[in-house]
């Protein structure tokens, strides 16, 4: 933690925020405890398979402490060890009047620091995006956005991509002790062996817990949770023959940054902001999003359109289940009690293919979909050679619109054909009226999203 090595025996399901505050590091705040406000933001550094040190911002309120074993946890206290001087980011916030009550401010400063520490998450056109998971209730956000702009302007460096630890510590954005962290973590990694024991309690396989810690925090504490989000060996994204295989522990950020995925789906970056805030994307796993079994999971909708296969594993072997048969009923999947999802795979689309994702939610960003839909479309000129359409939020389970897809196969893309297809789509869904909209509204939304694909 910061510059200190911590040795502790803990319930692995305690969330990091609670542990940090028990150490009297109280700059990290509890606001919502739901991943919405960013008051609890910390930075996590870890060594990847190439022995490189990578940092990312996360919501500590939703992160089980087991997931930071062997990693560098940076809280606001660890960003400036000098109590007499503010660092440049803190100073910019003061200069721009970007802090009033101050409750949110540590989270903002930590997120802004991760802008410099994490090149892959950086949005050059708008540095404020590095704080997309932070909310301030006092200042209005303009002064904060101004402060972010000034800091980035002041530290224009090289091509803007390579902020080395040396550069950052020379400019007091991070303290000197950051220089030794990489070596310390590499040594820790050698020593580190995770031990998980079964003690007869109900066994949970948990991705990283970004949803479970919101929905069932007490149950998590007393469960015998196995946190697959901490399994680096299950987070790779690779190609084998004509298949793309994604480990269940890969995060949404891993997916968005993957060269393999960007080659297959070049426009995926356009949807990044629809998939939650930066700290949530940095933790939420593909396996977690799918096995949550929500009828409106964004990843679920995408992978359903790609006609994916779920790869399950247990002590006695592995098996594969086509994704369109994986969801049995509301929040129930075809996975036995001792099985966990190891990976998901799909055949790499070939030929003249398009993949698209559409989502409507009450708020444009950082919200659960009212209805979502994805499509994989293969065409020859205007003729549809193959198509697969998914729909979320319009039934008890995520749907594959198989009859609509079958109708479209071999047809020309023409307004009349699409109109007829959208009528078939309405016969395949059974939305209910709830907090996200009435039945009729969801029917209308699906029709609009269907047209938007084309
Ligand atoms: Fe609000 Fe963690 S306390 S995001
Ligand atoms: Fe008060 Fe942001 S300064 S909540």
PDB file of N, CA and C and ligand atoms in Angstrom, residues 98-105 108 135-139 144, ligand 2:
ATOM      1  N   UNK A  98     -11.555  24.147  -7.747  1.00  0.00           N
ATOM      2  CA  UNK A  98     -12.204  22.883  -8.116  1.00  0.00           C
ATOM      3  C   UNK A  98     -12.536  22.016  -6.901  1.00  0.00           C
ATOM      4  N   UNK A  99     -12.441  22.587  -5.704  1.00  0.00           N
ATOM      5  CA  UNK A  99     -12.801  21.822  -4.510  1.00  0.00           C
ATOM      6  C   UNK A  99     -13.548  22.728  -3.543  1.00  0.00           C
ATOM      7  N   UNK A 100     -14.666  22.229  -3.038  1.00  0.00           N
ATOM      8  CA  UNK A 100     -15.373  23.023  -2.014  1.00  0.00           C
ATOM      9  C   UNK A 100     -15.397  22.236  -0.706  1.00  0.00           C
ATOM     10  N   UNK A 101     -16.367  21.332  -0.510  1.00  0.00           N
ATOM     11  CA  UNK A 101     -16.352  20.573   0.748  1.00  0.00           C
ATOM     12  C   UNK A 101     -15.180  19.607   0.785  1.00  0.00           C
ATOM     13  N   UNK A 102     -14.697  19.196  -0.386  1.00  0.00           N
ATOM     14  CA  UNK A 102     -13.509  18.362  -0.465  1.00  0.00           C
ATOM     15  C   UNK A 102     -13.752  16.874  -0.394  1.00  0.00           C
ATOM     16  N   UNK A 103     -15.007  16.477  -0.203  1.00  0.00           N
ATOM     17  CA  UNK A 103     -15.278  15.043  -0.032  1.00  0.00           C
ATOM     18  C   UNK A 103     -14.890  14.241  -1.284  1.00  0.00           C
ATOM     19  N   UNK A 104     -15.170  14.811  -2.436  1.00  0.00           N
ATOM     20  CA  UNK A 104     -14.906  14.093  -3.690  1.00  0.00           C
ATOM     21  C   UNK A 104     -13.472  14.268  -4.168  1.00  0.00           C
ATOM     22  N   UNK A 105     -12.786  15.279  -3.621  1.00  0.00           N
ATOM     23  CA  UNK A 105     -11.531  15.737  -4.224  1.00  0.00           C
ATOM     24  C   UNK A 105     -10.440  14.664  -4.277  1.00  0.00           C
ATOM     25  N   UNK A 108     -10.995  12.561  -7.318  1.00  0.00           N
ATOM     26  CA  UNK A 108     -10.669  13.257  -8.571  1.00  0.00           C
ATOM     27  C   UNK A 108      -9.157  13.323  -8.785  1.00  0.00           C
ATOM     28  N   UNK A 135     -17.901  11.953  -9.347  1.00  0.00           N
ATOM     29  CA  UNK A 135     -18.986  12.938  -9.288  1.00  0.00           C
ATOM     30  C   UNK A 135     -18.702  13.918  -8.150  1.00  0.00           C
ATOM     31  N   UNK A 136     -18.930  15.204  -8.417  1.00  0.00           N
ATOM     32  CA  UNK A 136     -18.821  16.226  -7.372  1.00  0.00           C
ATOM     33  C   UNK A 136     -20.193  16.866  -7.191  1.00  0.00           C
ATOM     34  N   UNK A 137     -20.605  16.985  -5.935  1.00  0.00           N
ATOM     35  CA  UNK A 137     -21.930  17.556  -5.685  1.00  0.00           C
ATOM     36  C   UNK A 137     -21.880  19.036  -5.372  1.00  0.00           C
ATOM     37  N   UNK A 138     -20.680  19.611  -5.209  1.00  0.00           N
ATOM     38  CA  UNK A 138     -20.595  21.019  -4.783  1.00  0.00           C
ATOM     39  C   UNK A 138     -20.240  21.986  -5.900  1.00  0.00           C
ATOM     40  N   UNK A 139     -19.161  21.684  -6.615  1.00  0.00           N
ATOM     41  CA  UNK A 139     -18.548  22.744  -7.433  1.00  0.00           C
ATOM     42  C   UNK A 139     -19.232  22.966  -8.766  1.00  0.00           C
ATOM     43  N   UNK A 144     -13.451  21.750 -12.345  1.00  0.00           N
ATOM     44  CA  UNK A 144     -12.641  20.520 -12.339  1.00  0.00           C
ATOM     45  C   UNK A 144     -12.120  20.236 -13.746  1.00  0.00           C
TER      46      UNK A 144
HETATM   47 FE1  LIG B   2     -17.909  18.752  -2.328  1.00  0.00          FE
HETATM   48 FE2  LIG B   2     -17.008  17.788  -4.619  1.00  0.00          FE
HETATM   49  S1  LIG B   2     -16.216  19.443  -3.461  1.00  0.00           S
HETATM   50  S2  LIG B   2     -18.551  16.988  -3.392  1.00  0.00           S
END
